[in-house]
PDB file of C-alpha atoms in Angstrom:
ATOM      1  CA  MET A   8     -21.364  -2.708  -2.588  1.00  0.00           C
ATOM      2  CA  ASP A   9     -21.271  -3.987   0.980  1.00  0.00           C
ATOM      3  CA  VAL A  10     -20.665  -0.931   3.141  1.00  0.00           C
ATOM      4  CA  ASP A  11     -19.438  -2.990   6.098  1.00  0.00           C
ATOM      5  CA  ILE A  12     -16.695  -4.776   4.159  1.00  0.00           C
ATOM      6  CA  PHE A  13     -15.712  -1.463   2.569  1.00  0.00           C
ATOM      7  CA  GLY A  14     -15.251  -0.004   6.040  1.00  0.00           C
ATOM      8  CA  VAL A  15     -13.244  -3.017   7.171  1.00  0.00           C
ATOM      9  CA  PHE A  16     -10.833  -2.669   4.243  1.00  0.00           C
ATOM     10  CA  SER A  17     -10.451   1.049   4.962  1.00  0.00           C
ATOM     11  CA  ILE A  18      -9.554   0.409   8.607  1.00  0.00           C
ATOM     12  CA  ILE A  19      -7.139  -2.430   7.816  1.00  0.00           C
ATOM     13  CA  GLY A  20      -5.329  -0.420   5.162  1.00  0.00           C
ATOM     14  CA  THR A  21      -5.185   2.703   7.320  1.00  0.00           C
ATOM     15  CA  VAL A  22      -3.633   0.908  10.302  1.00  0.00           C
ATOM     16  CA  ALA A  23      -1.131  -1.048   8.197  1.00  0.00           C
ATOM     17  CA  PHE A  24       0.117   1.959   6.234  1.00  0.00           C
ATOM     18  CA  ALA A  25       0.038   4.429   9.142  1.00  0.00           C
ATOM     19  CA  VAL A  26       2.298   2.151  11.175  1.00  0.00           C
ATOM     20  CA  SER A  27       4.493   1.560   8.121  1.00  0.00           C
ATOM     21  CA  GLY A  28       5.003   5.309   7.666  1.00  0.00           C
ATOM     22  CA  ALA A  29       5.648   5.814  11.379  1.00  0.00           C
ATOM     23  CA  VAL A  30       8.326   3.107  11.437  1.00  0.00           C
ATOM     24  CA  VAL A  31      10.087   4.570   8.390  1.00  0.00           C
ATOM     25  CA  ALA A  32      10.062   7.980  10.095  1.00  0.00           C
ATOM     26  CA  MET A  33      11.636   6.504  13.228  1.00  0.00           C
ATOM     27  CA  GLU A  34      14.272   4.753  11.118  1.00  0.00           C
ATOM     28  CA  GLU A  35      15.139   8.142   9.629  1.00  0.00           C
ATOM     29  CA  GLU A  36      15.227   9.597  13.176  1.00  0.00           C
ATOM     30  CA  TYR A  37      12.385  12.055  12.615  1.00  0.00           C
ATOM     31  CA  ASP A  38      10.843  13.722  15.655  1.00  0.00           C
ATOM     32  CA  ILE A  39       7.328  12.857  16.793  1.00  0.00           C
ATOM     33  CA  LEU A  40       5.764  15.407  14.430  1.00  0.00           C
ATOM     34  CA  GLY A  41       7.617  13.818  11.519  1.00  0.00           C
ATOM     35  CA  VAL A  42       6.378  10.393  12.625  1.00  0.00           C
ATOM     36  CA  PHE A  43       2.754  11.538  12.525  1.00  0.00           C
ATOM     37  CA  VAL A  44       3.148  13.428   9.244  1.00  0.00           C
ATOM     38  CA  LEU A  45       4.809  10.526   7.449  1.00  0.00           C
ATOM     39  CA  GLY A  46       2.325   8.035   8.861  1.00  0.00           C
ATOM     40  CA  LEU A  47      -0.673  10.107   7.770  1.00  0.00           C
ATOM     41  CA  VAL A  48       0.779  10.687   4.316  1.00  0.00           C
ATOM     42  CA  THR A  49       1.355   6.959   3.892  1.00  0.00           C
ATOM     43  CA  ALA A  50      -2.151   6.077   5.059  1.00  0.00           C
ATOM     44  CA  PHE A  51      -4.079   8.726   3.115  1.00  0.00           C
ATOM     45  CA  GLY A  52      -1.808   9.882   0.272  1.00  0.00           C
ATOM     46  CA  GLY A  53      -2.856   7.159  -2.150  1.00  0.00           C
ATOM     47  CA  GLY A  54      -6.538   7.901  -1.588  1.00  0.00           C
ATOM     48  CA  VAL A  55      -6.049  11.610  -2.254  1.00  0.00           C
ATOM     49  CA  VAL A  56      -4.282  10.935  -5.563  1.00  0.00           C
ATOM     50  CA  ARG A  57      -6.980   8.435  -6.517  1.00  0.00           C
ATOM     51  CA  ASN A  58      -9.755  10.922  -5.783  1.00  0.00           C
ATOM     52  CA  LEU A  59      -8.101  13.506  -8.021  1.00  0.00           C
ATOM     53  CA  LEU A  60      -7.901  11.080 -10.936  1.00  0.00           C
ATOM     54  CA  ILE A  61     -11.364   9.523 -10.780  1.00  0.00           C
ATOM     55  CA  GLY A  62     -13.242  12.743 -10.109  1.00  0.00           C
ATOM     56  CA  MET A  63     -14.086  12.351  -6.421  1.00  0.00           C
ATOM     57  CA  PRO A  64     -13.910  15.451  -4.217  1.00  0.00           C
ATOM     58  CA  VAL A  65     -10.576  15.597  -2.426  1.00  0.00           C
ATOM     59  CA  THR A  66     -12.460  17.150   0.488  1.00  0.00           C
ATOM     60  CA  MET A  67     -13.970  13.725   1.183  1.00  0.00           C
ATOM     61  CA  LEU A  68     -10.736  13.120   3.063  1.00  0.00           C
ATOM     62  CA  TRP A  69     -12.013  15.373   5.856  1.00  0.00           C
ATOM     63  CA  ASN A  70     -15.111  13.208   6.271  1.00  0.00           C
ATOM     64  CA  GLN A  71     -12.946  10.305   7.412  1.00  0.00           C
ATOM     65  CA  GLY A  72     -12.507  11.533  10.957  1.00  0.00           C
ATOM     66  CA  HIS A  73     -12.774   8.043  12.436  1.00  0.00           C
ATOM     67  CA  LEU A  74      -9.957   6.824  10.184  1.00  0.00           C
ATOM     68  CA  PHE A  75      -7.780   9.763  11.232  1.00  0.00           C
ATOM     69  CA  LYS A  76      -8.360   8.838  14.866  1.00  0.00           C
ATOM     70  CA  ILE A  77      -7.524   5.205  14.160  1.00  0.00           C
ATOM     71  CA  ALA A  78      -4.331   6.238  12.343  1.00  0.00           C
ATOM     72  CA  ILE A  79      -3.289   8.548  15.182  1.00  0.00           C
ATOM     73  CA  ILE A  80      -3.854   5.813  17.771  1.00  0.00           C
ATOM     74  CA  ALA A  81      -1.906   3.270  15.688  1.00  0.00           C
ATOM     75  CA  MET A  82       1.030   5.658  15.199  1.00  0.00           C
ATOM     76  CA  THR A  83       1.073   6.635  18.879  1.00  0.00           C
ATOM     77  CA  ILE A  84       1.228   2.984  19.900  1.00  0.00           C
ATOM     78  CA  ALA A  85       4.035   2.383  17.390  1.00  0.00           C
ATOM     79  CA  PHE A  86       5.956   5.388  18.707  1.00  0.00           C
ATOM     80  CA  LEU A  87       5.678   4.193  22.306  1.00  0.00           C
ATOM     81  CA  LEU A  88       6.496   0.541  21.708  1.00  0.00           C
ATOM     82  CA  PRO A  89       9.867  -0.765  22.919  1.00  0.00           C
ATOM     83  CA  ALA A  90      12.494  -0.705  20.179  1.00  0.00           C
ATOM     84  CA  ARG A  91      12.866  -4.495  20.203  1.00  0.00           C
ATOM     85  CA  TRP A  92       9.150  -4.869  19.450  1.00  0.00           C
ATOM     86  CA  ILE A  93       9.434  -2.494  16.519  1.00  0.00           C
ATOM     87  CA  LEU A  94      12.446  -4.415  15.203  1.00  0.00           C
ATOM     88  CA  THR A  95      10.385  -7.586  15.465  1.00  0.00           C
ATOM     89  CA  TRP A  96       7.618  -5.878  13.512  1.00  0.00           C
ATOM     90  CA  ARG A  97      10.170  -4.818  10.890  1.00  0.00           C
ATOM     91  CA  ARG A  98      10.934  -8.468  10.206  1.00  0.00           C
ATOM     92  CA  SER A  99       7.245  -8.891   9.430  1.00  0.00           C
ATOM     93  CA  GLU A 100       6.973  -5.583   7.568  1.00  0.00           C
ATOM     94  CA  ALA A 101       6.374  -7.172   4.181  1.00  0.00           C
ATOM     95  CA  PHE A 102       3.351  -9.030   5.539  1.00  0.00           C
ATOM     96  CA  PHE A 103       1.718  -5.936   7.041  1.00  0.00           C
ATOM     97  CA  ASP A 104       2.581  -3.976   3.917  1.00  0.00           C
ATOM     98  CA  ALA A 105       0.862  -6.673   1.859  1.00  0.00           C
ATOM     99  CA  ILE A 106      -2.224  -6.322   4.056  1.00  0.00           C
ATOM    100  CA  GLY A 107      -2.317  -2.581   3.417  1.00  0.00           C
ATOM    101  CA  LEU A 108      -1.742  -3.082  -0.309  1.00  0.00           C
ATOM    102  CA  ALA A 109      -4.579  -5.602  -0.632  1.00  0.00           C
ATOM    103  CA  ALA A 110      -7.018  -3.620   1.498  1.00  0.00           C
ATOM    104  CA  PHE A 111      -6.450  -0.289  -0.233  1.00  0.00           C
ATOM    105  CA  ALA A 112      -6.304  -1.749  -3.749  1.00  0.00           C
ATOM    106  CA  ILE A 113      -9.713  -3.365  -3.219  1.00  0.00           C
ATOM    107  CA  GLN A 114     -11.042  -0.187  -1.632  1.00  0.00           C
ATOM    108  CA  GLY A 115      -9.884   1.922  -4.587  1.00  0.00           C
ATOM    109  CA  ALA A 116     -11.373  -0.487  -7.115  1.00  0.00           C
ATOM    110  CA  LEU A 117     -14.720  -0.474  -5.277  1.00  0.00           C
ATOM    111  CA  TYR A 118     -14.782   3.328  -5.348  1.00  0.00           C
ATOM    112  CA  ALA A 119     -14.153   3.417  -9.094  1.00  0.00           C
ATOM    113  CA  THR A 120     -16.684   0.712  -9.969  1.00  0.00           C
ATOM    114  CA  GLU A 121     -19.376   2.401  -7.876  1.00  0.00           C
ATOM    115  CA  MET A 122     -18.794   5.548  -9.957  1.00  0.00           C
ATOM    116  CA  LYS A 123     -19.279   3.461 -13.149  1.00  0.00           C
ATOM    117  CA  HIS A 124     -15.788   4.184 -14.455  1.00  0.00           C
ATOM    118  CA  PRO A 125     -14.298   2.004 -17.241  1.00  0.00           C
ATOM    119  CA  ILE A 126     -11.966  -0.853 -16.418  1.00  0.00           C
ATOM    120  CA  SER A 127      -8.897   1.270 -17.165  1.00  0.00           C
ATOM    121  CA  ALA A 128      -9.889   3.758 -14.460  1.00  0.00           C
ATOM    122  CA  VAL A 129     -10.608   0.913 -12.031  1.00  0.00           C
ATOM    123  CA  LEU A 130      -7.096  -0.466 -12.585  1.00  0.00           C
ATOM    124  CA  VAL A 131      -5.518   2.954 -12.003  1.00  0.00           C
ATOM    125  CA  ALA A 132      -7.656   3.595  -8.925  1.00  0.00           C
ATOM    126  CA  ALA A 133      -6.696   0.241  -7.413  1.00  0.00           C
ATOM    127  CA  MET A 134      -3.014   0.716  -8.150  1.00  0.00           C
ATOM    128  CA  LEU A 135      -2.727   4.307  -6.905  1.00  0.00           C
ATOM    129  CA  THR A 136      -4.722   3.633  -3.748  1.00  0.00           C
ATOM    130  CA  GLY A 137      -2.560   0.604  -3.042  1.00  0.00           C
ATOM    131  CA  ILE A 138       0.882   2.074  -3.766  1.00  0.00           C
ATOM    132  CA  GLY A 139       0.447   5.869  -3.790  1.00  0.00           C
ATOM    133  CA  GLY A 140       0.962   6.371  -0.070  1.00  0.00           C
ATOM    134  CA  GLY A 141       4.093   4.218  -0.071  1.00  0.00           C
ATOM    135  CA  ILE A 142       5.593   6.192  -2.949  1.00  0.00           C
ATOM    136  CA  ILE A 143       4.962   9.533  -1.222  1.00  0.00           C
ATOM    137  CA  ARG A 144       6.360   8.096   2.032  1.00  0.00           C
ATOM    138  CA  ASP A 145       9.601   6.996   0.407  1.00  0.00           C
ATOM    139  CA  VAL A 146      10.050  10.281  -1.450  1.00  0.00           C
ATOM    140  CA  LEU A 147       9.561  12.312   1.737  1.00  0.00           C
ATOM    141  CA  ALA A 148      11.978  10.008   3.549  1.00  0.00           C
ATOM    142  CA  GLY A 149      14.605  10.553   0.840  1.00  0.00           C
ATOM    143  CA  ARG A 150      14.430   6.969  -0.421  1.00  0.00           C
ATOM    144  CA  LYS A 151      13.927   5.484  -3.852  1.00  0.00           C
ATOM    145  CA  PRO A 152      10.297   4.275  -3.979  1.00  0.00           C
ATOM    146  CA  LEU A 153      10.591   0.584  -3.151  1.00  0.00           C
ATOM    147  CA  VAL A 154       7.262  -0.205  -4.813  1.00  0.00           C
ATOM    148  CA  LEU A 155       8.810   0.658  -8.197  1.00  0.00           C
ATOM    149  CA  LYS A 156      12.017  -1.346  -7.847  1.00  0.00           C
ATOM    150  CA  ASP A 157      11.353  -4.066  -5.280  1.00  0.00           C
ATOM    151  CA  GLU A 158       9.646  -7.414  -5.810  1.00  0.00           C
ATOM    152  CA  ILE A 159       6.404  -7.379  -7.820  1.00  0.00           C
ATOM    153  CA  TYR A 160       4.089  -4.989  -5.994  1.00  0.00           C
ATOM    154  CA  ALA A 161       1.922  -2.708  -8.100  1.00  0.00           C
ATOM    155  CA  VAL A 162       0.897  -5.599 -10.376  1.00  0.00           C
ATOM    156  CA  TRP A 163      -0.988  -7.257  -7.528  1.00  0.00           C
ATOM    157  CA  ALA A 164      -2.937  -4.046  -6.889  1.00  0.00           C
ATOM    158  CA  MET A 165      -3.856  -3.902 -10.572  1.00  0.00           C
ATOM    159  CA  LEU A 166      -4.913  -7.558 -10.448  1.00  0.00           C
ATOM    160  CA  ALA A 167      -7.334  -6.715  -7.643  1.00  0.00           C
ATOM    161  CA  GLY A 168      -8.678  -3.856  -9.759  1.00  0.00           C
ATOM    162  CA  LEU A 169      -9.109  -6.146 -12.763  1.00  0.00           C
ATOM    163  CA  ALA A 170     -10.960  -8.773 -10.734  1.00  0.00           C
ATOM    164  CA  ILE A 171     -13.387  -6.215  -9.298  1.00  0.00           C
ATOM    165  CA  GLY A 172     -13.735  -4.180 -12.494  1.00  0.00           C
ATOM    166  CA  GLN A 173     -14.670  -7.295 -14.465  1.00  0.00           C
ATOM    167  CA  GLY A 174     -17.297  -8.188 -11.891  1.00  0.00           C
ATOM    168  CA  TRP A 175     -15.684 -11.454 -10.839  1.00  0.00           C
ATOM    169  CA  PHE A 176     -16.042 -10.627  -7.142  1.00  0.00           C
ATOM    170  CA  HIS A 177     -19.264  -9.256  -5.661  1.00  0.00           C
ATOM    171  CA  SER A 178     -20.155 -10.569  -2.231  1.00  0.00           C
ATOM    172  CA  THR A 179     -18.417  -9.996   1.065  1.00  0.00           C
ATOM    173  CA  LEU A 180     -16.982 -13.509   0.986  1.00  0.00           C
ATOM    174  CA  ASP A 181     -15.747 -12.946  -2.577  1.00  0.00           C
ATOM    175  CA  LEU A 182     -13.932  -9.777  -1.555  1.00  0.00           C
ATOM    176  CA  LEU A 183     -12.429 -11.411   1.519  1.00  0.00           C
ATOM    177  CA  PHE A 184     -11.170 -14.236  -0.680  1.00  0.00           C
ATOM    178  CA  LEU A 185      -9.635 -11.716  -3.096  1.00  0.00           C
ATOM    179  CA  PHE A 186      -8.050  -9.947  -0.117  1.00  0.00           C
ATOM    180  CA  VAL A 187      -6.341 -13.173   0.964  1.00  0.00           C
ATOM    181  CA  VAL A 188      -5.265 -13.960  -2.613  1.00  0.00           C
ATOM    182  CA  ILE A 189      -3.561 -10.566  -3.078  1.00  0.00           C
ATOM    183  CA  ILE A 190      -1.741 -10.899   0.250  1.00  0.00           C
ATOM    184  CA  THR A 191      -0.613 -14.419  -0.673  1.00  0.00           C
ATOM    185  CA  LEU A 192       0.656 -13.356  -4.099  1.00  0.00           C
ATOM    186  CA  ARG A 193       2.535 -10.423  -2.608  1.00  0.00           C
ATOM    187  CA  MET A 194       4.184 -12.629   0.018  1.00  0.00           C
ATOM    188  CA  LEU A 195       5.098 -15.238  -2.604  1.00  0.00           C
ATOM    189  CA  SER A 196       6.756 -12.533  -4.693  1.00  0.00           C
ATOM    190  CA  VAL A 197       8.753 -11.457  -1.621  1.00  0.00           C
ATOM    191  CA  HIS A 198       9.738 -15.009  -0.688  1.00  0.00           C
ATOM    192  CA  TYR A 199      10.765 -16.055  -4.189  1.00  0.00           C
ATOM    193  CA  LYS A 200      11.993 -12.563  -5.157  1.00  0.00           C
ATOM    194  CA  TRP A 201       9.826 -12.375  -8.254  1.00  0.00           C
ATOM    195  CA  LYS A 202      10.650  -9.230 -10.212  1.00  0.00           C
ATOM    196  CA  LEU A 203       9.416  -7.602 -13.380  1.00  0.00           C
ATOM    197  CA  PRO A 204      11.866  -7.342 -16.284  1.00  0.00           C
ATOM    198  CA  ARG A 205      14.216  -4.420 -15.901  1.00  0.00           C
ATOM    199  CA  ARG A 206      17.019  -2.810 -17.861  1.00  0.00           C
ATOM    200  CA  SER A 207      19.825  -0.816 -16.332  1.00  0.00           C
ATOM    201  CA  LEU A 208      21.620   2.065 -18.044  1.00  0.00           C
ATOM    202  CA  ASN A 209      24.160   2.211 -15.234  1.00  0.00           C
ATOM    203  CA  GLN A 210      27.574   2.700 -16.829  1.00  0.00           C
ATOM    204  CA  THR A 211      29.120  -0.159 -14.845  1.00  0.00           C
ATOM    205  CA  ASN A 212      26.411  -2.565 -15.947  1.00  0.00           C
ATOM    206  CA  LEU A 213      26.751  -1.444 -19.563  1.00  0.00           C
ATOM    207  CA  GLN A 214      30.494  -2.123 -19.409  1.00  0.00           C
ATOM    208  CA  LYS A 215      29.807  -5.585 -18.015  1.00  0.00           C
ATOM    209  CA  GLU A 216      27.349  -6.269 -20.841  1.00  0.00           C
ATOM    210  CA  GLY A 217      29.923  -5.089 -23.350  1.00  0.00           C
ATOM    211  CA  SER A 218      32.684  -7.266 -21.936  1.00  0.00           C
ATOM    212  CA  GLY A 219      30.324 -10.233 -21.756  1.00  0.00           C
ATOM    213  CA  SER A 220      29.531  -9.988 -25.434  1.00  0.00           C
TER     214      SER A 220
END
């Protein structure tokens, strides 16, 4: 595994998700402590859950001091930016979220493959690293987790895990190509509103189905 590209993906994902969590906190009118807490949870929550499931020490989190510093700097900048700049960023939120998803999904898959886990564990590691922080963020913000009801999201993280777990991507250039592919697929699903099949048990919807039949 290329250590340099691994570090790059960690930094990209940390910045993207830390800022995402900070912006959600500001939307919910949290104070500055809430901004930092939600940003850190978004950036590192998925990795903590992944470590628990694939047998890595959770304490490894405390060895990532440089990533904590990067996250703090990113959140501080976001907190101090003029509101109009943040609103502009919000219009591009899906793109930055896709960057974080791709970076962390690849990072999680690389962790699992290095530990010689089976493909099933690689898929779970990629998915949880990619979407875990966002789920925790939304729950703490009192929102329904968007990653479970919005356009196709977790599937792209699992696709990254499959590609790495099957050994289709090895070199730095391969991983960068996969990174771009996952971002592109995520943005296409946002643009065209691709969704997985769903079924509603909402009483109003059931009545509509009944009247339609």
